[in-house]
């Protein structure tokens, strides 16, 4: 018997436990005492310091009074009936035993079930659980809990498997109703034996079952002692039958029938007949018993009940007659025969004489009332016995399996225990005989066979004496010399026609057994000295019960019935042969008991020995005398001695070597058995490599014997750890593979998503290029492969942003395009000059936003607004300039004429929103400056202008661009293993540029390009870094302002012409760009003489809000070193630099002007150095000049 450590099957492995260092060690350590609560006494009787029956009894009593009803003797479980609910069969308790060996948990019936299931699944060996003990000791409850446990732990996914599990569990309430009854010793006593064999597939899931029935107590149908009851089903049916059965079968209460009222016991404490009847019906439905079959079952119950109410009185001819003819008539209706036929079968016996093999005469012999009652009772018992056998067979049909892979099983034997009454007859002899056979199995497997195996395997062993009850079994079943069953058969054969004569003949034959030391004859009685005690049996009526034959005329009545169900459950009448007598009840019981023994001997057994603590069924009483008697006849003392001296585990060499080969590097490699020598040497090598001391095991001739179960558990634990380690390695490799696959998938998804976006952007770009294809020269930076149409470059779509609020947008407005641009504004007495604006396009309207100074604060206003539907056309020149005229059909303020670096994108999105907008490309642009005032702007090539245009006197001058039929380059491919730079849209127009720590160099050197950010960043240190980060791409407005070129400068100094500057998209740094790919910058011009620096005076107090903002006080003198068009100037005060608002300072009148051309601030011309008094005065002067001028050329 192998009891081994195993991992939990029903749940995911526990989280890895940290080792002493706090880190996960990868394999959970087995803790055998982890789930065990503190116990009282010893939970294994082999641990008793003194082995005696009194010490065993004291330990059991101590545990019983503390609610501990289970105790081990090795792998044998001792169970004491508590006669109360201890709460130890809950689902939580059940799960706590799942996957555990018996040393990890407290003794329990679940531990026995778990061990049997694991042995069956691991070793593919059939298992059986033998439950033995007195009647009322708790055998049926133990069997029920074992079934509950096994069906739970073997539960698998699958409709058929779940159905089988439900049917197996449903057999309990069904067979309890038809096979259990209240006795003086037990309120739910099994009055039949049952062997349930659960069949499993190779994966351990139940796929079928088979029930074998033994020794139904038929006599209980017709007779019960006082305070006992008939079978439960009679009381359930008479109390809770539906109205249809009461009407059809005439069902009344149990007090109305002789078979249910003779004992005057109708109710039982703790049993609800109404609830149990519903449970019986539900069980029938689960098993698949149809409603029609249920009707027939309950009709047979009704027939038995009414049959018991038939009474007889002596007739005039000395025979007997039925006192109430109405009962026989109703019985005829239920059975399906005529009433006279029933009356004749019950009151007249038909006898037939024989002469050798020939038939003789037939006689009708009247029966007296006593004999008629015996016939009535015999018919009732036969009806119920046949019905019970049919129910068992019907259950087996529901549980039968055709799966050929089913090769393992677990059997559960629940048979009523040893019985000793005041009057013991044939039934008690049969029951006690079966219990003797079970005790013999226990002796054979745990005492006799074990010691014989030690001798056979040449194991060092000191024999232990024990009582072998085989002599008692032979006394009952032997043929030579004849035993009790053989003596009864001889008596029946001698006087078969007269029961009394047969009983006397049987009593005389018992004298031949008087020499047997376990037998004692006493006139009409005899004593058998069973293993459980001496029992006195009465010989009166034994031979008739052993004959167990129903009269032929009774069988003929049943088979003449119109009820097909009755005819199907009854055996057909057979012709009696003179040469061969029919088998008696004793013959059938002996054959069934031997078949049961053969079945059990083919299985690996587990034992549960039940003990009844008292005869009063009280949860408080513990009768020491009664328990001590049971301890003695169960042989617990001998069992303990053998267990302490023996070996807990034995296994064949080949099986042991195969199972534990992974524990030695010499017997296996990577889990494969690689040993080349014999199996015995392999076992020795494994035990040596696992450091098992030689005192813990012995090597036999064909098996290895392990003394203590702890040693086996250690081996199993090491084996589990090996496979756990292998599983962890596989899991680690799998997780690495999954991680790599996930990362690859993520990379592919990112590339795909980015490529999908790029494809869409490229599609939009190429679609926009078609509008200008072959019509307009292209700027080379517009044809770069990295050029993408992002749309919202000013983040105008940000809710509650400055542009969002200025344009009055709502959540339904979607910003499609936003960009800085320039429009022409006139200066007093001068040519029109570009002025910065911001352009915002939604699906509904096009907004032109201006930034003004109001009350010395920068504010934004909508200067013009065109609805998209009102836009008629977009006009462009055929050269590479960036000027666009957006013409409206109905704008009173005139059209929009603006310079936009991303003109192609603007044209594309306008056409995408409104397909009716015309794109006109011509040498000149015609537009309305205001309503009724049409202007024509010419375009002219001027090679000195290079890539950048400039406007003067209604003429746009620009260098030669790429041919009109030029095609954009494809998107650049990313270098392998390099992540692409993320393109961030430009910040809003009100962002402050970062101050740049200026190096000590002449002022004639070109100023560094300001980097546009949300707040003025801290000055950059001059410290040299190993790899400086590439600067952010400058915005359109910043490029335009920092590279502003005037015509006079261009003509007078050609060498100072502006150099090509990339667009924001073109200058976007990427991870794969190299210095060699950037446009080569021209050499700087010769530095002029250092100019004097102008001074500025603070007009107001300003408190800096960040580290790179300078706090100033009113009237403080500052030096301005850099002016940004965003409204922030870089100032120097007392040697420190910082940003100040341009509106907070003004140039000092005493300062010396710089020789350098001042930076244009958008709304002021190069020749104007201040606001000329006030902004209002300047505006009035401008209006007056416009009204008095006849020359529109500059406007």
mmCIF file of N, CA and C in Angstrom, residues 748-758:
data_model
loop_
_atom_site.group_PDB
_atom_site.id
_atom_site.type_symbol
_atom_site.label_atom_id
_atom_site.label_comp_id
_atom_site.label_asym_id
_atom_site.label_seq_id
_atom_site.Cartn_x
_atom_site.Cartn_y
_atom_site.Cartn_z
ATOM 1 N N UNK A 748 6.016 45.145 -34.663
ATOM 2 C CA UNK A 748 5.348 45.083 -35.969
ATOM 3 C C UNK A 748 4.112 45.976 -35.975
ATOM 4 N N UNK A 749 3.363 45.942 -34.861
ATOM 5 C CA UNK A 749 2.174 46.785 -34.786
ATOM 6 C C UNK A 749 2.532 48.264 -34.837
ATOM 7 N N UNK A 750 3.594 48.628 -34.092
ATOM 8 C CA UNK A 750 3.996 50.032 -34.112
ATOM 9 C C UNK A 750 4.413 50.443 -35.520
ATOM 10 N N UNK A 751 5.254 49.601 -36.142
ATOM 11 C CA UNK A 751 5.684 49.921 -37.492
ATOM 12 C C UNK A 751 4.489 49.976 -38.453
ATOM 13 N N UNK A 752 3.601 49.019 -38.284
ATOM 14 C CA UNK A 752 2.436 48.993 -39.167
ATOM 15 C C UNK A 752 1.558 50.230 -38.951
ATOM 16 N N UNK A 753 1.317 50.548 -37.661
ATOM 17 C CA UNK A 753 0.483 51.720 -37.390
ATOM 18 C C UNK A 753 1.141 52.996 -37.908
ATOM 19 N N UNK A 754 2.468 53.099 -37.662
ATOM 20 C CA UNK A 754 3.159 54.283 -38.150
ATOM 21 C C UNK A 754 3.157 54.300 -39.674
ATOM 22 N N UNK A 755 3.374 53.138 -40.263
ATOM 23 C CA UNK A 755 3.363 53.077 -41.713
ATOM 24 C C UNK A 755 1.971 53.389 -42.256
ATOM 25 N N UNK A 756 0.947 52.921 -41.510
ATOM 26 C CA UNK A 756 -0.419 53.203 -41.943
ATOM 27 C C UNK A 756 -0.692 54.705 -41.915
ATOM 28 N N UNK A 757 -0.188 55.361 -40.833
ATOM 29 C CA UNK A 757 -0.346 56.813 -40.753
ATOM 30 C C UNK A 757 0.463 57.492 -41.848
ATOM 31 N N UNK A 758 1.707 56.998 -42.044
ATOM 32 C CA UNK A 758 2.552 57.594 -43.080
ATOM 33 C C UNK A 758 1.944 57.428 -44.464
#
